[in-house]
Coordinates of C-alpha atoms in Angstrom, one line a residue:
Chain A
M16 CA 156.2 -22.9 87.7
Q17 CA 159.7 -21.9 88.4
F18 CA 159.1 -18.6 86.6
L19 CA 155.9 -18.0 88.6
L20 CA 157.9 -18.5 91.8
A21 CA 160.4 -16.0 90.4
V22 CA 157.6 -13.5 89.8
E23 CA 156.4 -13.9 93.3
G24 CA 159.9 -13.1 94.5
A25 CA 160.0 -10.2 92.1
V26 CA 156.8 -8.7 93.4
A27 CA 158.0 -9.0 97.0
Q28 CA 161.3 -7.3 96.1
G29 CA 159.5 -4.7 94.0
L30 CA 157.2 -3.7 96.9
L31 CA 160.1 -3.4 99.4
W32 CA 162.2 -1.4 97.0
A33 CA 159.1 0.7 96.1
I34 CA 159.6 2.5 99.4
L35 CA 163.0 3.6 98.2
A36 CA 161.5 4.7 94.9
L37 CA 158.9 6.8 96.7
G38 CA 161.7 8.5 98.6
S39 CA 163.5 9.2 95.4
Y40 CA 160.3 10.5 93.9
I41 CA 160.1 13.1 96.6
T42 CA 163.5 14.6 95.9
F43 CA 163.8 14.0 92.1
R44 CA 160.3 14.9 91.1
L45 CA 158.6 16.9 93.8
L46 CA 161.6 18.9 94.9
N47 CA 163.4 18.8 91.6
F48 CA 166.6 18.0 93.5
T49 CA 169.0 15.4 92.2
D50 CA 169.7 13.7 95.5
M51 CA 172.7 11.3 95.4
T52 CA 172.5 10.4 99.1
V53 CA 170.3 7.4 98.3
D54 CA 172.9 4.7 97.9
G55 CA 174.3 5.6 101.3
S56 CA 171.1 6.2 103.2
F57 CA 169.6 2.9 101.9
T58 CA 172.6 1.0 103.2
T59 CA 172.5 2.9 106.5
G60 CA 169.0 1.7 107.0
A61 CA 170.0 -1.9 106.5
C62 CA 173.1 -1.6 108.7
V63 CA 171.4 0.2 111.6
T64 CA 168.7 -2.4 111.6
A65 CA 171.1 -5.3 111.4
I66 CA 173.3 -4.1 114.2
C67 CA 170.3 -3.3 116.4
I68 CA 168.8 -6.7 115.9
A69 CA 172.1 -8.4 116.5
N70 CA 172.2 -6.6 119.8
G71 CA 168.8 -7.8 120.9
I72 CA 166.7 -4.7 120.0
P73 CA 163.2 -5.7 118.8
P74 CA 163.0 -5.5 115.0
I75 CA 160.3 -2.9 114.8
I76 CA 162.3 -0.6 117.1
A77 CA 165.3 -1.3 114.9
L78 CA 163.3 -0.2 111.9
L79 CA 162.3 3.0 113.6
I80 CA 166.0 3.8 114.5
S81 CA 166.9 3.2 110.8
F82 CA 164.1 5.6 109.9
V83 CA 165.7 8.3 112.1
A84 CA 169.2 7.5 110.8
G85 CA 168.1 7.9 107.2
G86 CA 166.6 11.2 108.1
L87 CA 169.9 12.4 109.6
A88 CA 171.7 11.4 106.4
G89 CA 169.3 13.4 104.3
G90 CA 169.7 16.3 106.8
I91 CA 173.4 16.3 106.2
T92 CA 173.0 16.6 102.5
G93 CA 170.6 19.5 103.2
F94 CA 173.1 21.1 105.5
L95 CA 175.9 20.8 102.9
H96 CA 173.7 22.3 100.2
N97 CA 172.0 25.0 102.2
K98 CA 174.7 26.2 104.6
L99 CA 177.9 25.4 102.9
E100 CA 176.4 26.2 99.5
I101 CA 177.7 23.0 97.8
P102 CA 175.9 22.2 94.6
E103 CA 173.1 19.6 95.1
V104 CA 174.6 16.7 93.2
L105 CA 178.0 17.1 94.9
A106 CA 176.4 17.5 98.4
G107 CA 174.6 14.2 97.9
I108 CA 177.7 12.5 96.7
L109 CA 179.7 13.7 99.7
T110 CA 177.1 12.4 102.1
Q111 CA 176.9 9.1 100.2
I112 CA 180.7 8.5 100.2
S113 CA 181.1 9.4 103.9
L114 CA 178.2 7.1 104.7
Y115 CA 180.2 4.2 103.3
S116 CA 182.8 4.7 106.1
I117 CA 180.0 5.4 108.6
N118 CA 178.2 2.3 107.6
L119 CA 181.4 0.2 108.1
R120 CA 181.6 1.8 111.6
I121 CA 178.0 1.0 112.4
L122 CA 178.4 -2.7 111.4
G123 CA 182.0 -3.0 112.6
R124 CA 182.7 -5.1 109.6
A125 CA 181.6 -5.5 106.0
N126 CA 178.5 -7.5 106.6
Q127 CA 176.2 -8.8 109.3
Q128 CA 174.1 -12.0 109.0
L129 CA 170.6 -12.0 110.4
L130 CA 169.6 -15.6 109.8
Q131 CA 169.9 -16.6 113.4
Y132 CA 167.9 -13.6 114.6
D133 CA 164.3 -12.7 114.7
T134 CA 163.1 -10.2 112.1
I135 CA 159.7 -8.5 111.2
F136 CA 159.3 -11.1 108.4
K137 CA 159.8 -14.1 110.7
Q138 CA 157.5 -12.5 113.3
V139 CA 154.7 -11.9 110.8
Q140 CA 155.2 -15.4 109.4
R141 CA 154.7 -16.9 112.9
L142 CA 151.7 -14.7 113.4
F143 CA 150.1 -16.1 110.2
A144 CA 151.1 -19.6 111.1
S145 CA 149.4 -19.2 114.5
I146 CA 146.1 -18.6 112.8
G147 CA 146.7 -21.6 110.5
L148 CA 148.1 -19.7 107.4
E149 CA 151.4 -21.1 106.3
L150 CA 152.8 -18.6 103.9
S151 CA 156.1 -18.7 102.0
S152 CA 158.7 -16.1 102.9
D153 CA 158.0 -14.3 99.5
R154 CA 154.3 -14.1 100.3
I155 CA 155.1 -12.7 103.8
A156 CA 157.3 -10.1 102.1
I157 CA 154.5 -9.2 99.8
V158 CA 152.2 -8.7 102.8
I159 CA 154.7 -6.6 104.7
G160 CA 155.8 -4.7 101.5
L161 CA 152.2 -3.8 100.8
F162 CA 151.6 -2.7 104.3
F163 CA 154.5 -0.4 104.4
V164 CA 153.9 0.9 100.9
I165 CA 150.4 1.8 101.7
L166 CA 151.4 3.4 105.0
V167 CA 154.1 5.5 103.3
I168 CA 151.8 6.6 100.5
L169 CA 149.1 7.6 103.0
V170 CA 151.6 9.6 105.2
L171 CA 153.1 11.3 102.1
Y172 CA 149.7 12.0 100.6
W173 CA 148.7 13.7 103.9
F174 CA 152.0 15.6 104.3
F175 CA 152.3 17.0 100.8
G176 CA 148.7 18.3 101.2
T177 CA 149.6 20.4 104.3
E178 CA 150.8 24.0 104.2
I179 CA 154.5 23.1 104.5
G180 CA 154.1 20.1 102.2
S181 CA 152.5 22.4 99.5
M182 CA 155.5 24.8 99.9
I183 CA 157.9 21.9 99.3
R184 CA 156.0 21.1 96.1
A185 CA 156.1 24.7 95.1
T186 CA 159.9 24.9 95.8
G187 CA 160.3 22.1 93.2
N188 CA 158.4 24.3 90.8
N189 CA 159.6 27.8 91.4
E190 CA 162.0 28.7 94.2
A191 CA 161.9 32.5 93.6
M192 CA 158.1 32.4 94.0
V193 CA 158.3 30.5 97.2
R194 CA 160.7 33.1 98.7
A195 CA 158.5 35.9 97.4
L196 CA 155.6 34.3 99.3
G197 CA 157.6 34.4 102.5
Q198 CA 158.8 30.8 102.8
N199 CA 162.5 30.0 103.5
T200 CA 163.4 27.6 100.7
E201 CA 166.4 26.2 102.7
H202 CA 163.8 24.9 105.1
T203 CA 161.6 23.2 102.5
K204 CA 164.6 21.5 100.9
F205 CA 165.9 20.4 104.3
I206 CA 162.6 18.9 105.3
A207 CA 162.1 17.1 101.9
L208 CA 165.6 15.6 102.0
I209 CA 165.0 14.3 105.5
I210 CA 161.6 12.7 104.7
A211 CA 162.9 11.2 101.4
N212 CA 166.0 9.6 103.0
S213 CA 163.9 8.4 106.0
C214 CA 161.7 6.5 103.5
I215 CA 164.8 5.2 101.7
A216 CA 166.3 3.9 105.0
I217 CA 163.0 2.1 105.8
A218 CA 163.4 0.4 102.4
G219 CA 167.0 -0.5 103.4
S220 CA 165.9 -1.8 106.7
L221 CA 163.2 -4.0 105.2
V222 CA 165.4 -5.3 102.4
G223 CA 168.1 -6.2 104.8
M224 CA 165.7 -8.2 107.0
Y225 CA 164.2 -9.8 104.0
Q226 CA 167.6 -10.9 102.6
G227 CA 168.7 -11.9 106.1
A228 CA 171.9 -9.9 105.9
A229 CA 173.2 -6.3 105.7
D230 CA 176.2 -5.5 103.6
V231 CA 178.0 -2.2 103.2
G232 CA 177.9 -2.7 99.5
M233 CA 174.3 -3.4 99.1
G234 CA 173.2 0.1 98.2
A235 CA 175.5 0.4 95.2
G236 CA 173.3 1.6 92.3
A237 CA 170.2 1.9 94.5
I238 CA 169.7 5.4 93.1
V239 CA 169.5 4.1 89.6
I240 CA 167.0 1.4 90.7
G241 CA 164.8 4.1 92.3
L242 CA 165.0 6.2 89.1
A243 CA 164.2 3.2 87.0
S244 CA 161.0 2.6 89.0
I245 CA 160.0 6.2 88.7
V246 CA 160.6 6.3 85.0
I247 CA 159.0 3.0 84.2
G248 CA 155.9 4.0 86.3
E249 CA 155.7 7.3 84.3
V250 CA 156.0 5.6 81.0
I251 CA 153.4 2.9 81.8
L252 CA 150.9 5.2 83.6
R253 CA 151.6 8.3 81.4
R254 CA 148.2 10.0 81.8
V255 CA 147.9 10.1 85.6
V256 CA 148.2 13.6 87.1
A257 CA 146.9 13.3 90.7
F258 CA 149.6 13.0 93.3
G259 CA 148.2 9.8 94.8
S260 CA 148.1 8.0 91.4
K261 CA 151.6 9.2 90.6
M262 CA 152.9 7.5 93.8
I263 CA 151.0 4.3 92.9
A264 CA 152.7 4.6 89.4
V265 CA 156.1 4.6 91.2
V266 CA 155.2 1.4 93.0
V267 CA 153.9 -0.2 89.8
G268 CA 157.2 0.8 88.2
S269 CA 159.2 -0.7 91.0
V270 CA 157.4 -4.1 90.7
I271 CA 157.7 -4.1 86.9
Y272 CA 161.4 -3.4 87.1
R273 CA 161.8 -6.4 89.4
I274 CA 159.8 -8.6 87.0
I275 CA 161.9 -7.5 84.1
V276 CA 165.0 -8.4 86.1
A277 CA 163.5 -11.8 86.9
L278 CA 162.8 -12.4 83.3
V279 CA 166.3 -11.4 82.3
L280 CA 167.8 -13.7 84.8
Q281 CA 165.5 -16.5 83.6
L282 CA 167.0 -16.0 80.2
G283 CA 170.3 -17.0 81.6
L284 CA 172.1 -13.8 82.3
S285 CA 174.0 -13.7 85.6
T286 CA 173.3 -11.4 88.6
N287 CA 176.7 -9.7 87.8
D288 CA 175.0 -8.3 84.7
L289 CA 172.2 -6.7 86.7
K290 CA 173.7 -3.2 87.0
L291 CA 174.3 -3.0 83.3
I292 CA 170.8 -4.2 82.6
T293 CA 169.4 -1.7 85.0
A294 CA 171.2 1.1 83.3
L295 CA 169.9 -0.1 79.9
I296 CA 166.3 -0.2 81.3
V297 CA 166.6 3.4 82.5
A298 CA 168.2 4.6 79.3
L299 CA 165.4 2.9 77.3
A300 CA 162.6 4.1 79.5
L301 CA 164.0 7.7 79.2
F302 CA 164.5 7.4 75.5
L303 CA 161.2 5.8 74.5
P304 CA 158.8 8.6 75.4
N305 CA 161.0 11.1 73.5
A306 CA 161.3 8.8 70.5
V307 CA 157.5 8.3 70.4
S308 CA 156.7 12.0 70.6
K309 CA 159.3 12.8 67.9
H310 CA 157.8 10.1 65.7
N311 CA 154.3 11.5 66.3
A312 CA 155.5 15.1 65.5
K313 CA 157.0 13.8 62.3
K314 CA 153.8 12.1 61.4
A315 CA 151.8 15.3 62.1
R316 CA 154.2 17.3 59.9
E317 CA 153.9 14.8 57.0
L318 CA 150.1 14.9 57.3
A319 CA 150.1 18.7 57.3
A320 CA 152.3 18.8 54.3
K321 CA 150.0 16.4 52.4
E322 CA 147.0 18.4 53.3
S323 CA 148.6 21.6 52.1
Q324 CA 149.6 19.9 48.9
N325 CA 146.0 18.7 48.3
A326 CA 144.6 22.1 49.1
Chain B
M21 CA 155.9 54.3 104.3
L22 CA 159.1 53.3 102.5
K23 CA 162.3 55.3 102.9
I24 CA 165.5 54.5 101.0
E25 CA 168.7 56.2 102.2
N26 CA 172.0 56.2 100.4
L27 CA 171.4 52.8 98.9
T28 CA 174.3 51.4 97.0
K29 CA 174.9 48.2 95.0
T30 CA 177.8 47.2 92.8
F31 CA 177.8 44.1 90.7
D32 CA 181.0 42.1 90.1
P33 CA 183.1 44.3 92.3
G34 CA 186.9 44.1 91.7
T35 CA 186.5 42.7 88.2
V36 CA 186.5 44.2 84.7
N37 CA 182.7 43.9 84.7
E38 CA 182.4 46.0 87.8
K39 CA 179.3 48.1 87.6
R40 CA 177.7 50.4 90.2
V41 CA 174.0 49.7 89.5
I42 CA 172.6 51.7 92.4
D43 CA 174.5 54.8 93.4
Q44 CA 173.7 56.6 96.7
L45 CA 170.0 56.3 95.9
N46 CA 167.4 58.2 98.1
L47 CA 163.7 57.8 97.8
Q48 CA 160.7 58.5 100.1
I49 CA 157.4 56.9 99.4
S50 CA 154.2 57.9 101.2
Q51 CA 151.3 55.8 102.1
G52 CA 149.0 55.4 99.0
D53 CA 151.6 56.5 96.5
F54 CA 151.4 54.7 93.2
I55 CA 154.8 55.4 91.6
T56 CA 155.8 54.5 88.0
V57 CA 159.5 54.1 87.4
I58 CA 161.1 54.6 84.0
G59 CA 164.6 54.7 82.8
G60 CA 167.0 53.2 80.2
N61 CA 168.3 49.7 80.3
G62 CA 170.8 49.3 83.1
A63 CA 169.5 52.4 85.0
G64 CA 168.9 50.2 88.1
K65 CA 165.1 50.0 88.2
S66 CA 164.8 46.3 88.6
T67 CA 167.9 46.2 90.9
M68 CA 166.2 48.8 93.2
L69 CA 163.1 46.5 93.4
N70 CA 165.3 43.5 94.0
L71 CA 167.2 45.3 96.8
I72 CA 163.9 46.2 98.4
C73 CA 162.8 42.6 98.3
G74 CA 166.2 41.3 99.4
V75 CA 166.9 39.1 96.4
Y76 CA 170.5 40.1 97.0
P77 CA 171.9 42.3 99.8
A78 CA 172.8 46.0 99.4
D79 CA 176.4 47.1 99.8
G80 CA 175.4 50.0 101.8
G81 CA 172.5 52.3 102.8
K82 CA 169.2 51.8 104.6
I83 CA 165.8 50.5 103.5
I84 CA 163.1 51.5 106.1
L85 CA 159.6 50.0 105.6
A86 CA 156.9 51.2 107.9
G87 CA 159.4 52.4 110.5
S88 CA 161.7 49.3 110.6
E89 CA 164.9 48.8 108.9
I90 CA 164.7 45.8 106.6
Q91 CA 168.0 45.9 104.6
D92 CA 169.5 43.1 106.6
M93 CA 166.5 40.8 106.7
P94 CA 166.4 37.7 104.5
E95 CA 164.2 37.7 101.5
H96 CA 161.5 35.4 102.8
K97 CA 161.0 37.5 106.0
R98 CA 160.6 40.8 104.1
A99 CA 158.0 39.0 101.9
K100 CA 155.5 39.4 104.8
D101 CA 155.0 43.0 103.8
L102 CA 155.8 42.9 100.1
G103 CA 153.7 41.8 97.2
R104 CA 155.6 41.1 94.0
V105 CA 154.9 40.6 90.3
F106 CA 157.7 39.7 88.1
Q107 CA 158.4 40.5 84.4
D108 CA 158.3 36.8 83.4
P109 CA 154.8 35.3 83.8
L110 CA 156.4 32.0 84.6
M111 CA 158.2 33.4 87.7
G112 CA 155.2 34.2 89.8
T113 CA 153.3 30.9 89.9
A114 CA 154.0 27.2 90.3
A115 CA 153.2 25.6 87.0
N116 CA 152.6 22.1 88.2
M117 CA 150.2 23.1 90.9
Q118 CA 146.5 23.9 90.6
L119 CA 145.2 27.4 90.4
D120 CA 143.6 27.2 93.9
E121 CA 146.8 25.7 95.4
N122 CA 148.8 28.6 94.1
L123 CA 146.3 31.0 95.6
A124 CA 146.4 29.1 98.9
L125 CA 150.2 29.5 99.0
A126 CA 149.8 33.2 98.5
F127 CA 147.0 33.4 101.0
R128 CA 149.5 32.3 103.6
R129 CA 152.2 34.9 102.8
G130 CA 153.7 36.2 106.0
K131 CA 152.1 33.5 108.1
R132 CA 153.9 30.5 109.7
R133 CA 153.2 27.4 107.7
G134 CA 152.6 24.2 109.6
L135 CA 150.9 20.9 109.3
N136 CA 147.4 22.3 108.8
W137 CA 145.8 21.3 105.5
G138 CA 147.2 23.4 102.7
I139 CA 143.9 24.6 101.4
L140 CA 140.5 24.9 103.2
E141 CA 137.1 24.5 101.6
E142 CA 136.0 28.0 102.6
E143 CA 139.1 29.6 101.0
R144 CA 137.9 28.3 97.6
E145 CA 134.9 30.6 97.8
I146 CA 137.1 33.6 98.5
Y147 CA 139.3 32.7 95.6
Q148 CA 136.4 32.2 93.3
K149 CA 135.0 35.7 94.2
R150 CA 138.4 37.3 93.7
L151 CA 139.0 35.5 90.4
A152 CA 135.6 36.5 89.1
R153 CA 136.5 40.1 89.6
L154 CA 139.4 39.7 87.2
G155 CA 136.8 39.1 84.5
L156 CA 138.9 36.4 82.8
G157 CA 136.6 33.4 83.5
L158 CA 139.2 31.9 85.8
E159 CA 136.7 31.4 88.6
N160 CA 135.6 28.1 87.0
R161 CA 139.1 26.8 86.6
L162 CA 140.2 26.4 90.2
S163 CA 141.5 22.9 89.8
D164 CA 143.4 23.5 86.5
K165 CA 147.2 23.4 86.7
I166 CA 148.6 26.9 86.3
G167 CA 150.8 25.7 83.5
L168 CA 147.6 25.5 81.3
L169 CA 146.9 29.2 81.6
S170 CA 148.2 31.8 79.1
G171 CA 150.9 34.3 80.0
G172 CA 148.4 37.1 80.6
Q173 CA 146.2 34.9 82.7
R174 CA 149.2 33.8 84.8
Q175 CA 150.2 37.4 85.2
A176 CA 146.7 38.4 86.4
V177 CA 146.8 35.5 88.8
T178 CA 150.2 36.6 90.1
L179 CA 148.8 40.1 90.6
L180 CA 146.0 38.6 92.6
M181 CA 148.4 36.4 94.6
A182 CA 150.6 39.4 95.4
T183 CA 147.6 41.3 96.8
L184 CA 145.5 38.5 98.3
N185 CA 147.0 39.3 101.6
T186 CA 147.1 43.1 101.5
P187 CA 150.8 44.0 101.2
K188 CA 152.3 47.2 102.7
L189 CA 154.1 47.7 99.4
L190 CA 153.3 46.2 96.0
L191 CA 156.3 45.9 93.6
L192 CA 155.6 45.5 89.9
D193 CA 158.7 44.8 87.8
E194 CA 157.7 45.4 84.2
H195 CA 154.9 43.0 84.8
T196 CA 153.2 43.7 81.4
A197 CA 156.4 43.7 79.3
A198 CA 156.1 40.1 78.2
L199 CA 152.4 40.4 77.2
D200 CA 150.8 41.4 73.9
P201 CA 149.5 45.0 73.9
N202 CA 145.9 44.0 74.4
T203 CA 146.6 41.7 77.3
A204 CA 149.0 44.2 78.8
E205 CA 146.3 46.8 78.8
I206 CA 143.9 44.4 80.6
V207 CA 146.5 43.6 83.2
L208 CA 147.3 47.3 83.7
D209 CA 143.7 48.1 84.2
L210 CA 143.4 45.3 86.7
T211 CA 146.5 46.7 88.4
D212 CA 144.8 50.1 88.7
Q213 CA 141.6 48.5 90.0
I214 CA 143.3 46.4 92.7
I215 CA 145.5 49.3 93.8
V216 CA 142.5 51.6 94.2
E217 CA 140.2 49.0 95.8
Q218 CA 142.8 48.0 98.4
N219 CA 144.3 51.5 98.7
L220 CA 147.8 50.0 98.1
T221 CA 151.2 51.7 97.9
A222 CA 152.9 50.6 94.8
L223 CA 156.1 50.9 92.7
M224 CA 155.7 49.9 89.0
V225 CA 158.7 49.7 86.7
T226 CA 157.7 50.1 83.1
H227 CA 159.2 50.7 79.7
N228 CA 156.0 52.0 78.4
M229 CA 156.2 55.7 78.9
Q230 CA 152.6 56.4 78.0
A231 CA 151.6 53.9 80.7
A232 CA 154.0 55.5 83.1
I233 CA 152.1 58.8 82.6
D234 CA 148.6 57.4 82.6
H235 CA 149.0 55.3 85.7
G236 CA 149.8 56.3 89.3
N237 CA 150.1 59.6 91.0
R238 CA 153.9 60.0 90.8
L239 CA 156.6 59.2 88.3
I240 CA 160.4 58.8 88.8
M241 CA 163.0 58.6 86.1
M242 CA 166.2 56.7 86.9
D243 CA 169.6 56.8 85.3
E244 CA 172.9 55.2 86.4
G245 CA 171.6 54.1 89.7
K246 CA 170.1 57.5 90.7
I247 CA 166.8 59.2 90.5
I248 CA 167.1 62.1 88.0
Y249 CA 163.5 63.2 87.8
D250 CA 160.6 63.0 90.2
V251 CA 157.2 64.4 89.4
R252 CA 153.7 64.1 90.8
G253 CA 150.1 65.3 90.7
A254 CA 148.8 67.6 87.9
E255 CA 152.3 68.2 86.6
K256 CA 152.7 64.5 86.0
R257 CA 149.3 64.1 84.4
N258 CA 150.0 66.8 81.9
L259 CA 153.3 65.2 80.8
K260 CA 153.7 63.9 77.3
V261 CA 155.9 61.1 76.0
E262 CA 158.0 63.7 74.1
D263 CA 158.5 65.7 77.3
L264 CA 159.9 62.6 79.0
L265 CA 162.2 61.9 76.1
R266 CA 163.5 65.4 76.2
L267 CA 163.9 65.4 79.9
F268 CA 165.8 62.2 79.7
Q269 CA 168.2 63.7 77.2
E270 CA 168.7 66.7 79.3
L271 CA 169.1 65.0 82.6
S272 CA 170.8 61.7 82.0
A273 CA 174.5 61.5 82.6
G274 CA 175.5 60.4 79.1
G275 CA 172.8 62.6 77.5
G276 CA 172.6 59.4 75.5
P277 CA 170.2 58.6 72.7
S278 CA 166.7 58.7 74.0
D279 CA 165.6 55.5 72.2
T280 CA 167.4 53.5 75.0
M281 CA 164.4 54.5 77.1
L282 CA 162.1 52.7 74.8
G283 CA 164.2 49.5 74.9

């Protein structure tokens, strides 16, 4: 029973963090850009929402402001990379580290409680209660998580099918071709970074509201969690090729990651071990497909050798 | 159509590797010219094409395309008037995207890309017709990822992409060098066919001297960043590979071994 409750919480977390994973998917997989901004823009999303809510701004507006703030963060990484010609990884790291100070400035201190304020989660909970449905906060989070995940997937599905969205996907494939076809690749990278980090900030905003607090340290390792979700999704749904299914795989990966974490915690490990466990999961998820294909190749070679012996 | 005046480019200036790849180059191309470009390794053939496209800026000189100077324009703006096919079949297409998606990207070369849907249903019919004319059976594979095609097929698709929106100038940079002889022949024939059908102006770099003689109406030979030989019409058609090798030995600065031409 206790584990079932933990799974419910894990699914809720998984769906909220899936939005971050979808953002990372845009840069890491579609644009083929190693964007390190994530840890910073996620926290920015949470901090902006927290400070807005604490100052009496309606939660949904706070979420929208976080969305814009995340886009700005991505835009800065794009500017550093495009205009100052800083390598992509370093550009992201520079934004990320400067966001740490900026997030402290936004909050005015290291953390901001939201328990006494209204959030989207409490609003939706009341809404359900008013029609006679008393849902636990985890179930509310699942409803809200699902809503935003579906919304983000629909918007991204549309956008990456448009002319400019197609060009962003092509940029991730082959930059030289994109320029030869008359598209400025600085623009495609800039737009993709903005959209990705806007999504990531939405995740930060929702996670902050769900936890009832924003903390300047809450984004540490977020990038690895996003990557873990992408890789787990790819390992589990290996055969999907369509863009929509690939995004769903990312969401599935994010939920499974959280369930693995819940399992591990049930086994008695402490939350302090989580970062180590996350790194191990990513390493394993990256290693396994290679190991399997190498093993298969070896099998095939042995089989071929046998056949030639028999022949 | 295209006029190049005193074009100069030096790689790694101020270092021990300093090399003047294009040296006060002058070239005038008329509308409808199909020029083959030959020369040894390091003669500056590909560099000349890259300078026309704006892959990197020239150090000096002018490039005038259809009356306007383009040497200071960024690469993606020049692309409006230029169709390009690269030596590497992987360079011209997006491997993880579908065949029709790739063509749709090319269909919009030189147009502003916005939030309209990336590919329209009626376009697919155009693509099917154009692909059918390549004679490679690709018209039934519109939704295949380009990565599944062979090198020759990809190069044929790149050629189609470069000419889908009629370019003012088509630039072919050894576009058959990475293909097996049979496939190279097919792609070369397609090149001829497309250039004739659309009445294109084209520059084709090649290491295959027989192809340089057989295709196009004009031939130029480059050496050390300059044009050392320029021939057209009947005189070109009557050339033989041996003539070209002899000419290269006579005219090139080093008078170097002629087999570098074959490299």
